[in-house]
PDB file of C-alpha atoms and ligand atoms in Angstrom:
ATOM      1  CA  UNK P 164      -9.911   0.310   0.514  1.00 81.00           C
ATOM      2  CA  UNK P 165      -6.685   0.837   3.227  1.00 90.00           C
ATOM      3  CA  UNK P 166      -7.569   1.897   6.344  1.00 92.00           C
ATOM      4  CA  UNK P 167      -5.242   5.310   7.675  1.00 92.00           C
ATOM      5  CA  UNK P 168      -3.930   4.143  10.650  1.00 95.00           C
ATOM      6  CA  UNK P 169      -1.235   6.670  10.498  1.00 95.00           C
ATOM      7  CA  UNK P 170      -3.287   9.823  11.611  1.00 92.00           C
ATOM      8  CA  UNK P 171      -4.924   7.954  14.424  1.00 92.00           C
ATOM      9  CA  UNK P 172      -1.839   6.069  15.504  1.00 96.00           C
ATOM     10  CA  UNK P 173       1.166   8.879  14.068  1.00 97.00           C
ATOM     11  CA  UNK P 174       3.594   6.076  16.762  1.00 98.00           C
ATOM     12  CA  UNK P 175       2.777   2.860  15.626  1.00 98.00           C
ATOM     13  CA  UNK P 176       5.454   1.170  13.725  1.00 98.00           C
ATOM     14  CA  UNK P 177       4.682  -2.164  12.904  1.00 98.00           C
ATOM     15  CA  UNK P 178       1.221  -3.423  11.968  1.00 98.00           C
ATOM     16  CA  UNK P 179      -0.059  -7.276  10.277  1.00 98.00           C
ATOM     17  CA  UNK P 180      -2.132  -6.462   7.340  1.00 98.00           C
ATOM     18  CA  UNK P 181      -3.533  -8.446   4.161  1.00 98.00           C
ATOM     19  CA  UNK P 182      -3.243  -8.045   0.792  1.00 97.00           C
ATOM     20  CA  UNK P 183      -5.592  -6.003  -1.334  1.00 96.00           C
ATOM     21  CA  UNK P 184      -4.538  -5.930  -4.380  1.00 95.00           C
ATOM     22  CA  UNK P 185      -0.940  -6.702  -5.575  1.00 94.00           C
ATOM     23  CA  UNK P 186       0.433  -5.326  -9.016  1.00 92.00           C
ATOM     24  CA  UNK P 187       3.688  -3.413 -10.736  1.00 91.00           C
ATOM     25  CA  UNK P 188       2.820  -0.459  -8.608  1.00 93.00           C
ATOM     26  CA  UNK P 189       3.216  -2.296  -5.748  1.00 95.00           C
ATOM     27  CA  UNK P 190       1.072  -3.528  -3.219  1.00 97.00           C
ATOM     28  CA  UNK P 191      -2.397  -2.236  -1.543  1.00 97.00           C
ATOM     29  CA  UNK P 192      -3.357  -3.665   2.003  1.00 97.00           C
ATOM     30  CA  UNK P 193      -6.435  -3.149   3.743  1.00 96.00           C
ATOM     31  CA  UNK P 194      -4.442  -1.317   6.757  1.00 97.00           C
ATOM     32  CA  UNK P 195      -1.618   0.886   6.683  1.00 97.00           C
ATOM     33  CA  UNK P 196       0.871   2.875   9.216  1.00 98.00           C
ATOM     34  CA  UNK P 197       2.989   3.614   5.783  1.00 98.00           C
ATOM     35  CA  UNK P 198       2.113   7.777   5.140  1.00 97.00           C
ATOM     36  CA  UNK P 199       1.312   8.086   1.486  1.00 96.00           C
ATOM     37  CA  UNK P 200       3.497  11.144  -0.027  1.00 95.00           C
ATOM     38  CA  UNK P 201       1.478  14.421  -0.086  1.00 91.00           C
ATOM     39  CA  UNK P 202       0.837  17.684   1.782  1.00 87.00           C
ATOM     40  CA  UNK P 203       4.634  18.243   1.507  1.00 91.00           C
ATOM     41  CA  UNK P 204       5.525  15.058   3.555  1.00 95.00           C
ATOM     42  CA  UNK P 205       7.754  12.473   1.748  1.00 97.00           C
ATOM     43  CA  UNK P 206       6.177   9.376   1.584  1.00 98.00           C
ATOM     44  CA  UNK P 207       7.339   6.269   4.231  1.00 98.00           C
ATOM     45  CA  UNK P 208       9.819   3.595   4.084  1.00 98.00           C
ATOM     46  CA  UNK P 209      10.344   0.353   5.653  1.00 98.00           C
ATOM     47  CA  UNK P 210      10.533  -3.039   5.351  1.00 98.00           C
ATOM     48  CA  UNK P 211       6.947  -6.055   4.313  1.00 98.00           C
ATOM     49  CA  UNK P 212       7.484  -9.215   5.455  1.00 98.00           C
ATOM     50  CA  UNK P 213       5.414 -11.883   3.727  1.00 96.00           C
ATOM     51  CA  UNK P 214       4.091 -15.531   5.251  1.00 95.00           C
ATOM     52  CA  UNK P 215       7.130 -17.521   3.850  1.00 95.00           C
ATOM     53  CA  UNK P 216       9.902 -15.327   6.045  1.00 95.00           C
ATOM     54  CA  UNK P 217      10.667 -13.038   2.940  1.00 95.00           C
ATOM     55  CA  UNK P 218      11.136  -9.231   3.709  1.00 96.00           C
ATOM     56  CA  UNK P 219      11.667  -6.505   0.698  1.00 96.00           C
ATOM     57  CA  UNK P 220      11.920  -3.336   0.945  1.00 97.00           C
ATOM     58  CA  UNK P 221       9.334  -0.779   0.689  1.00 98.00           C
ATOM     59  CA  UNK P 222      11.202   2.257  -1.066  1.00 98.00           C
ATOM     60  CA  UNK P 223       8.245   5.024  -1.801  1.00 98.00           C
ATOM     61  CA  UNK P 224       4.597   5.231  -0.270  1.00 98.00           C
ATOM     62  CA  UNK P 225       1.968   6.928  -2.614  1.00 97.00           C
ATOM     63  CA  UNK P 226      -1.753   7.803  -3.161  1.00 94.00           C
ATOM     64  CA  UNK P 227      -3.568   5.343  -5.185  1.00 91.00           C
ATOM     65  CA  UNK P 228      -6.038   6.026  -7.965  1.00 86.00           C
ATOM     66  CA  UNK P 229      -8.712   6.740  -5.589  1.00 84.00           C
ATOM     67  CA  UNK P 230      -8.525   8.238  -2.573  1.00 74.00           C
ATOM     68  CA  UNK P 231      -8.935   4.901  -0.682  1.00 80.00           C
ATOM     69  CA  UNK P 232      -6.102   3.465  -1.972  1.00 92.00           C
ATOM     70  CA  UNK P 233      -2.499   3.682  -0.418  1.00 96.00           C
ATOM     71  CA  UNK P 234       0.186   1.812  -2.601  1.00 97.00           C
ATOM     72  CA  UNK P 235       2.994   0.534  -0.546  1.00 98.00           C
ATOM     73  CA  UNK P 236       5.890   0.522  -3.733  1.00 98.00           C
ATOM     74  CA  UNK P 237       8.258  -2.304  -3.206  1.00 97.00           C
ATOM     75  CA  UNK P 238      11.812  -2.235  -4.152  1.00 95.00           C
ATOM     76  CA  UNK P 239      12.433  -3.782  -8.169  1.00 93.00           C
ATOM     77  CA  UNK P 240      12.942  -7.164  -8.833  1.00 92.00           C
ATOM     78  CA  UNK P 241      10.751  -7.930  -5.435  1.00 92.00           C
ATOM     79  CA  UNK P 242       8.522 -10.804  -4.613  1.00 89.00           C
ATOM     80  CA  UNK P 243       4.880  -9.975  -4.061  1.00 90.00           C
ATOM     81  CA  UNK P 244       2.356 -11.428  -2.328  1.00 94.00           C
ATOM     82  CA  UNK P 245      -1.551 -12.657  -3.538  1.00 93.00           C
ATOM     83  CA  UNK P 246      -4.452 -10.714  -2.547  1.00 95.00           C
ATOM     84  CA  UNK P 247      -5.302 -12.312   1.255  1.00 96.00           C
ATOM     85  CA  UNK P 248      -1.495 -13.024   1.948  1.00 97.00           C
ATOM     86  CA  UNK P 249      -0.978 -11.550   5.116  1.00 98.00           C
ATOM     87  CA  UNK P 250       2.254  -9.195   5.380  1.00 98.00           C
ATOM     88  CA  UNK P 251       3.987  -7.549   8.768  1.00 98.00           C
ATOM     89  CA  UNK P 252       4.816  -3.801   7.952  1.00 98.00           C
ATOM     90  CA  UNK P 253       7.480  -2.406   9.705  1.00 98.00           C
ATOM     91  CA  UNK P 254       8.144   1.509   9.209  1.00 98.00           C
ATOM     92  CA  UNK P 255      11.653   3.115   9.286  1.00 98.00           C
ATOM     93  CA  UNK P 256      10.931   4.975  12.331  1.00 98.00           C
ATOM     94  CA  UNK P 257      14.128   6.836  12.323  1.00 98.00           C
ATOM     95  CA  UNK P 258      12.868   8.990   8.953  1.00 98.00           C
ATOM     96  CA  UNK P 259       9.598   8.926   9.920  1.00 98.00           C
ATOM     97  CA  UNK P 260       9.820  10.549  13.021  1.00 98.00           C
ATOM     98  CA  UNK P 261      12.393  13.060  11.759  1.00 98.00           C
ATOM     99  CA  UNK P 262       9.382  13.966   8.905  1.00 98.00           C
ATOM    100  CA  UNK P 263       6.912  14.371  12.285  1.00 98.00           C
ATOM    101  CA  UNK P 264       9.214  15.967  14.216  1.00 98.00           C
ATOM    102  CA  UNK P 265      10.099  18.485  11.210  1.00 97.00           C
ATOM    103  CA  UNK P 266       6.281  18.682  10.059  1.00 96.00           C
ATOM    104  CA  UNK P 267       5.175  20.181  13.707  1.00 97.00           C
ATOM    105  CA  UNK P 268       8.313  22.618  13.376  1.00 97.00           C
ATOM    106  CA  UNK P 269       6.198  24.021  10.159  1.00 96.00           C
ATOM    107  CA  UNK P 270       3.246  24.766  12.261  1.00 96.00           C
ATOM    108  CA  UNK P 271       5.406  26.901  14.468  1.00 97.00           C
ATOM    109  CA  UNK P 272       6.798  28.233  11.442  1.00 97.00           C
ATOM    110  CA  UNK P 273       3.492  29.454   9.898  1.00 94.00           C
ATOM    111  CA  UNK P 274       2.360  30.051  13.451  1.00 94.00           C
ATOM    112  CA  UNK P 275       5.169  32.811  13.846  1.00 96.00           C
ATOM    113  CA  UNK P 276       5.007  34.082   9.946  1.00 95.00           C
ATOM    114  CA  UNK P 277       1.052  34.469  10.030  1.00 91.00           C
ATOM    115  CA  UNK P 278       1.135  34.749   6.394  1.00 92.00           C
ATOM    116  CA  UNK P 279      -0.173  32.787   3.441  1.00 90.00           C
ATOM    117  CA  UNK P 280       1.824  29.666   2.727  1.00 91.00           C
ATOM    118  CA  UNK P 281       2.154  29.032  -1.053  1.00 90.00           C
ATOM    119  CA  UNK P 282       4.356  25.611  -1.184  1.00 91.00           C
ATOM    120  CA  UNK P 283       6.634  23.855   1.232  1.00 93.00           C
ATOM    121  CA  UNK P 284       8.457  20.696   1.455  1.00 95.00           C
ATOM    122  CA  UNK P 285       9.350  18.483   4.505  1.00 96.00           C
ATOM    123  CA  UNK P 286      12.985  16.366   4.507  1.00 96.00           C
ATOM    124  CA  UNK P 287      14.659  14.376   6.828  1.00 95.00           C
ATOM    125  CA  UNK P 288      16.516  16.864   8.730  1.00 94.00           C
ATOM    126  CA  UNK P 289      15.321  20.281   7.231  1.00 97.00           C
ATOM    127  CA  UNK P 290      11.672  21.647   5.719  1.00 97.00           C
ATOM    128  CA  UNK P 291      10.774  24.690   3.773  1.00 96.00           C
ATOM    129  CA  UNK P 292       7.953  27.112   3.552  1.00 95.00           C
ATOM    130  CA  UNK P 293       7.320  29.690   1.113  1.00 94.00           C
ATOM    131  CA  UNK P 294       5.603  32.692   2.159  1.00 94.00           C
ATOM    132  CA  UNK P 295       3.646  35.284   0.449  1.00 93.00           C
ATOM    133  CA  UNK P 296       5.202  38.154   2.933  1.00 90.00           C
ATOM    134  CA  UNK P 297       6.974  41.090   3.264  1.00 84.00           C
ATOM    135  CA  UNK P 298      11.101  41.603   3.062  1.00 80.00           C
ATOM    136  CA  UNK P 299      10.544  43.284   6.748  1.00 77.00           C
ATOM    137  CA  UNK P 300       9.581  40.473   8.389  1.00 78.00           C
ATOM    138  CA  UNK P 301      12.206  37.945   7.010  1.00 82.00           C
ATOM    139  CA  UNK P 302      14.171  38.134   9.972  1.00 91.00           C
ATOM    140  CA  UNK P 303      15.998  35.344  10.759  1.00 94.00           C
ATOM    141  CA  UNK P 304      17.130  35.532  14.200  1.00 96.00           C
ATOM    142  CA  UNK P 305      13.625  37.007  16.061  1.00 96.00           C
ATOM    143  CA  UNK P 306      11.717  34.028  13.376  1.00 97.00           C
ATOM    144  CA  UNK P 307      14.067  31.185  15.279  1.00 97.00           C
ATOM    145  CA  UNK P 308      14.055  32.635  18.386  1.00 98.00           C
ATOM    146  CA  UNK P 309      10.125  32.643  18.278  1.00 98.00           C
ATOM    147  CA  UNK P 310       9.904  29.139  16.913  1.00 98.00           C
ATOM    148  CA  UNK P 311      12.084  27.254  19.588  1.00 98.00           C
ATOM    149  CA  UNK P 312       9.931  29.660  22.383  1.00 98.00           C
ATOM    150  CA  UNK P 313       7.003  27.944  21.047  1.00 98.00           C
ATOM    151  CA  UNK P 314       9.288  23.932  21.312  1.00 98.00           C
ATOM    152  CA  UNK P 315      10.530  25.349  24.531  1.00 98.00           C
ATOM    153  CA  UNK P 316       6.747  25.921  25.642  1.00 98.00           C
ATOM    154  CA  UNK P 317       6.358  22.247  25.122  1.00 98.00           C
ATOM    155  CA  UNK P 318       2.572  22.493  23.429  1.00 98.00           C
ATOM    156  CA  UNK P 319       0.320  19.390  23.011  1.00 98.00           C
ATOM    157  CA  UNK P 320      -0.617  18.531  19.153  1.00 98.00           C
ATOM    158  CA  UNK P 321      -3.830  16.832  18.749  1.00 96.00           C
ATOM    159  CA  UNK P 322      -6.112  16.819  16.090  1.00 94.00           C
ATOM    160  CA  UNK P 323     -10.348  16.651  15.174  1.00 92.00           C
ATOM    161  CA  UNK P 324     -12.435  16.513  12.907  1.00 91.00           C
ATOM    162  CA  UNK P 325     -15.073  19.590  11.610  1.00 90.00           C
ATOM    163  CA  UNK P 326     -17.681  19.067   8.750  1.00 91.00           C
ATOM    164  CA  UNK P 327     -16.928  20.389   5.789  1.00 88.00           C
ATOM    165  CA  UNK P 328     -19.966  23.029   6.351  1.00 89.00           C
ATOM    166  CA  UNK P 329     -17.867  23.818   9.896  1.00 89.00           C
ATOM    167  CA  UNK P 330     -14.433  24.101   7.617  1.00 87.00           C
ATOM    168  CA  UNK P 331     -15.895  26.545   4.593  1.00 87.00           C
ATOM    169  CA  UNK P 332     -16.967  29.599   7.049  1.00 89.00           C
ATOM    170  CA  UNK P 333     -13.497  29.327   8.773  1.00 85.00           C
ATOM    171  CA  UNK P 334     -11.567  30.147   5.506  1.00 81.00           C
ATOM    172  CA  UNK P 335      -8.655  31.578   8.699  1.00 80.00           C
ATOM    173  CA  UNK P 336      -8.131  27.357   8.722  1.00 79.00           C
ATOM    174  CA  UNK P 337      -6.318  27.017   5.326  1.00 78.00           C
ATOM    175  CA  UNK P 338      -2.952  27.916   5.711  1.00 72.00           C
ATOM    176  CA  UNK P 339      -1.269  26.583   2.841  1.00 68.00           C
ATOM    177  CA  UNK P 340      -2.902  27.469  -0.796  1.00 58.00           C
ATOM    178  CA  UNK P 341      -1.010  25.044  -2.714  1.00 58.00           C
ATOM    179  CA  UNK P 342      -2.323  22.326  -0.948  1.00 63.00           C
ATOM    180  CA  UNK P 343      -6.144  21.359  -0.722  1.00 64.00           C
ATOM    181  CA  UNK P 344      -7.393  20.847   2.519  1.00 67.00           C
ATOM    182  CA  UNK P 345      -7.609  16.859   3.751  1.00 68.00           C
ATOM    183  CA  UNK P 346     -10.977  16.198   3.224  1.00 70.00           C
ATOM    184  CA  UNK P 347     -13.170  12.815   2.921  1.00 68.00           C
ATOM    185  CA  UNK P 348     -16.803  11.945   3.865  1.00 72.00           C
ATOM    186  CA  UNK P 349     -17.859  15.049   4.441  1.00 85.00           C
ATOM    187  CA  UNK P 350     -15.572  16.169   7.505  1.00 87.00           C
ATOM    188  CA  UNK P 351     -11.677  18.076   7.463  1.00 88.00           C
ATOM    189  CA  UNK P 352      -9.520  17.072   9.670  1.00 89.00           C
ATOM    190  CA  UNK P 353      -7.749  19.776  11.817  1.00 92.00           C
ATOM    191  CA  UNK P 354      -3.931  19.904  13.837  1.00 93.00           C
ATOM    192  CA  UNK P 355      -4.389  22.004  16.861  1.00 95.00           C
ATOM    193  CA  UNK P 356      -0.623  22.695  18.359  1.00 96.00           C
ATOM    194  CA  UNK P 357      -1.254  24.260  21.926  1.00 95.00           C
ATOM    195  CA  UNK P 358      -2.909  27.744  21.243  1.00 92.00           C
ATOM    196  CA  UNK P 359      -0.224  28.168  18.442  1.00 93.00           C
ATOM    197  CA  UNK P 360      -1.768  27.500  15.533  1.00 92.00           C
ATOM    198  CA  UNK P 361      -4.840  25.850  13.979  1.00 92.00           C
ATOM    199  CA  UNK P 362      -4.878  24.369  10.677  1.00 90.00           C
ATOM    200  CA  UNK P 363      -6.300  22.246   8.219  1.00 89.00           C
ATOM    201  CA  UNK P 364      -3.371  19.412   7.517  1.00 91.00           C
ATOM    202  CA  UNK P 365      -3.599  15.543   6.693  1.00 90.00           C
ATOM    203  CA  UNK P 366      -0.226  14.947   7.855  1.00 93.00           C
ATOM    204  CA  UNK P 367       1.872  13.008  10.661  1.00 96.00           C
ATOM    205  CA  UNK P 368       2.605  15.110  13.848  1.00 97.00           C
ATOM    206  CA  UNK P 369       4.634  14.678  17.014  1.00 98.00           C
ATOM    207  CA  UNK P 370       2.725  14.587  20.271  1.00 98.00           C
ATOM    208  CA  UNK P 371       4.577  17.674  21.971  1.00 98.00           C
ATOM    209  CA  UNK P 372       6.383  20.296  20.688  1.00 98.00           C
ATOM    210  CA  UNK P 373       9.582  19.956  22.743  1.00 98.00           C
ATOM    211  CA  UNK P 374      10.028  16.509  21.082  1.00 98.00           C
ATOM    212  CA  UNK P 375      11.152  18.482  17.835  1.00 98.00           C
ATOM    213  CA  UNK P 376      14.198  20.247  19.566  1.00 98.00           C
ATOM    214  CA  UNK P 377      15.049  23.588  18.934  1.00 98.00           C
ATOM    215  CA  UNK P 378      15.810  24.481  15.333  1.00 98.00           C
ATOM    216  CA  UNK P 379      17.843  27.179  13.161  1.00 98.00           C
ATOM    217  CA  UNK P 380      16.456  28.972  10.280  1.00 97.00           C
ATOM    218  CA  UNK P 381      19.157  27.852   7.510  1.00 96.00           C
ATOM    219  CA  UNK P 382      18.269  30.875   4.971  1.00 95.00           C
ATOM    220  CA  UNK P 383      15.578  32.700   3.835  1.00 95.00           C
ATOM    221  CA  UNK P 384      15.472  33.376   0.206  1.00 94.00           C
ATOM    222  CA  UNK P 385      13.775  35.921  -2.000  1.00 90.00           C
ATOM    223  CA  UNK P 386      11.371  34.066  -4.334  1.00 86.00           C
ATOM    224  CA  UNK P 387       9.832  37.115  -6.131  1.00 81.00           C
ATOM    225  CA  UNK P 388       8.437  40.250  -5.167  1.00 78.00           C
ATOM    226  CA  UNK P 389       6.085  38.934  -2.481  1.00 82.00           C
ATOM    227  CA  UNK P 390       7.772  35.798  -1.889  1.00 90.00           C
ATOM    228  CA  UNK P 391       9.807  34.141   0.738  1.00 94.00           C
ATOM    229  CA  UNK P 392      11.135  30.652   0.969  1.00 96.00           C
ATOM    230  CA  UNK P 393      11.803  29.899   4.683  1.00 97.00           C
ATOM    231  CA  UNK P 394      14.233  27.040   5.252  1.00 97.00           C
ATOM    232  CA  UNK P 395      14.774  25.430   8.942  1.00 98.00           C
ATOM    233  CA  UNK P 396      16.972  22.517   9.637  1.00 98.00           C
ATOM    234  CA  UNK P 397      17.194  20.471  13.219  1.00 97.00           C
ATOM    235  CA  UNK P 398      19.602  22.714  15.848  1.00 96.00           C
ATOM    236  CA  UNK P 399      21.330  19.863  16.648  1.00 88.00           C
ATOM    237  CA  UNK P 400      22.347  18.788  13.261  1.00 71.00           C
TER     238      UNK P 400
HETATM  239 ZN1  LIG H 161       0.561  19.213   9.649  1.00 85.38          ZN
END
C-alpha cells in the first residue's frame, strides 16, 4: 500500500520513505511524490537514495497490480534495497513541473473546446487533445488567444473530493472518454481551475494558471470525420 502524496502535495520534491516490497519491477514504498504514468501524464523521474549513500536512478513510474501499488522502476543493473530499508526520493522537478504546468494548459484547452475529449497525451514541453468536434471550430488563432486569456486571468486550481453517488448524476464532469474517472473508496476526485472548467482528473496540477505561461497551438490535425487532434506547445519554447 503507497500512500499518494503527489495529489495532496503536487510541490513536494523530496520525501524519506521505506521499502515495501522490492523486486525486478522495481521498488514499492509505503509513500510516494513519484506520479505513476496514467490519465495522459508520463510517469516521474528522479533519483532513490538508499541508507549506504547509493543513489540510482529512477527511469519510469507506473501503476502496480492493484491500485495501491505505485512501482518506482529503477534504472538496469541497479542496486535495490530490502523491504524496511529506508530510501530519500528526490523527483526531477524540472520535467515534472513542465508535465503540471502543461497538464493545467489542457484544462484550458477543453475549457475553450467544450467538446468531448477522446485521448490526449501530456510531454515535456507540448500536450495533445483529441476532440470529437466540428472543422468550424478548429481555429487556431481565436483557440490560443482564448487559452492564454484564461493563463493571463491567473485562475486558482484546487481540487475535492465528491462521492461517487455525487459524481454519477453529474455525467457534465467527465471530460475525457478514454480515460475512466479517478476513483477509489467510494469518492472522485475533482480539478476545479477558477470558474474555467470542472473535471474529473487524477493528475498533477499547477497552483495558478499564469504559472503555465502563455502557449501556441502547434497544429490541429484532422483525425477523421468528427475528429480533431489539438496540439499546444509552451510560447516560450
Ligand atoms: Zn488534470
Amino acid at each position: 500500500m503507497t500512500v499518494w502524496l503527489f495529489r495532496d502535495y503536487p510541490y513536494q520534491t523530496e520525501l524519506e520513505a521505506h521499502v515495501a516490497t522490492s523486486d525486478d519491477r522495481g521498488l514499492v514504498l509505503d509513500a510516494t511524490i513519484f506520479y505513476p504514468h496514467g490519465g495522459g501524464q508520463p510517469g516521474d523521474t528522479g533519483m532513490a537514495t538508499f541508507e549506504d549513500g547509493t543513489s540510482v536512478p529512477v527511469i519510469d513510474t507506473l501503476k502496480g497490480e492493484t491500485r495501491a501499488e505505485i512501482v518506482h522502476v529503477l534504472a538496469p543493473g541497479s542496486a535495490r534495497p530490502v523491504k524496511g530499508a529506508t530510501v530519500r526520493l528526490v523527483l526531477d522537478w524540472a520535467r515534472r513541473h513542465a508535465h503540471m504546468r502543461m497538464h493545467t494548459a489542457c484544462h484550458l484547452l477543453s475549457s475553450v473546446l467544450p467538446y468531448p475529449v477522446t485521448g490526449g497525451a501530456i510531454r515535456r514541453d507540448s500536450a495533445r487533445l483529441d476532440f470529437d468536434m466540428p472543422a468550424a471550430a478548429a481555429d487556431r488563432t481565436a483557440i490560443e488567444a482564448k487559452v492564454n486569456a484564461l493563463v493571463d486571468a491567473a485562475l486558482d486550481v484546487s481540487s475535492e473530493w465528491v462521492t461517487d453517488a455525487d459524481f454519477d448524476a453529474r455525467p457534465e464532469l467527465v471530460r475525457t472518454l478514454a480515460v475512466a474517472p479517478p476513483r477509489g473508496a467510494g469518492r472522485v476526485r475533482l480539478v476545479r481551475v477558477g470558474e474555467a472548467d470542472v473535471q474529473a482528473c487524477g493528475g498533477t496540477h499547477v497552483a495558478n494558471t499564469r504559472e503555465i505561461g502563455h502557449i501556441v497551438v502547434r497544429r490541429i490535425e484532422n483525425k477523421g470525420r468528427q475528429n480533431r487532434r489539438v496540439e499546444i506547445a509552451f510560447a516560450d519554447k
